[in-house]
């Protein structure tokens, strides 16, 4: 597989750039230090992203905001910034120093989170949230570019998995600590404290990551980032993977938005009960999925077969069956247990999806490939999926149909099936693509 990750040439994408020399890859404690820094960065990225959800009621009361204004703060800013800024920031990480882009993004969103603690109006708070979104739009692509430059190919799946593990850890820490600290010290202290810690982690990353030599840019490497994106999407292997991530967005966003309300309405759980059981299981599955998926992906790469999307595809197909059963299970504990494969599938997919995208894109395009995967999974599905579920649920309630929320949530297993099938197609094409290189 050395020739796969080193990157030769594929006419559908363009000439690849030379991969880093093996002597430039970090070893032993530097590997641990970089992975730890990346995990902390992603954890605080997730914390800063979800804090407005946790602090929503306190912010609304203090600033006299409406639910519509809170929706604009927590949804629109991230969707717009991811769509508009993720690709150019990814290109900057690919062509320049991923360490510089990553640290700059961390400092931007940390400063903006801190400034949010001083907000006295909706407009000021909205501007700070756009600033947070600006920084976070480039964090994951730049982190992946840093992994590609500094970590040897046989360990990148583990590194991506550790990086992704920051999401469940950040979610658990944000929900558990954010609300508790806000109850004692107020929501402003929470934002200022989270921003200050994030900035400190950014400065530490400068020290542990070390310099990242620039890749040699070929003539093709100077093409506009939109053209590079279109070239990536023109490759069947990447196109099927991208389609799979779009379906993933339609499965994941409604699942996380409405699973808790479904359990409360259908099975009479309290919010506390759901928060404990569902939250702990989700965090555990996030850790198991990202770490286990990363190690398994590395094994698949070392096997040399090029079949690097089969396991997550199969898991999505299994999850579609169990999630359908969960929506109509007679007991609440059965529903929660049957939701577990879906929880696992979403986190398990992260190292496989990003890792496969990097293999297809080749050296010098990993950050841009990550950006496209993020846009596929994070833009269309999250914007339309929860809206569809809400509309179906409201229509069912108006027609006096019981369990209307479960009917709307059927989009989750349907999208999981489509994602699994698209990933199976991508698995075959990625294998064929890599054999030709």
XYZ file of C-alpha atoms in Angstrom, residues 254 258 265 384-397 404-405 408-409 411:
22
model
C -32.754 13.697 12.561
C -35.504 13.759 17.695
C -43.149 11.096 24.313
C -33.603 19.290 5.528
C -33.716 16.060 7.558
C -35.004 17.420 10.904
C -37.446 19.674 9.028
C -38.892 16.624 7.248
C -39.288 14.741 10.538
C -41.034 17.697 12.144
C -43.431 18.126 9.229
C -44.370 14.431 9.193
C -44.871 14.425 12.957
C -47.062 17.531 12.852
C -49.121 16.128 9.980
C -49.614 12.841 11.829
C -50.702 14.644 14.975
C -46.301 10.364 14.533
C -42.728 11.178 15.534
C -41.102 10.891 10.687
C -38.006 9.218 12.126
C -36.111 8.722 7.426
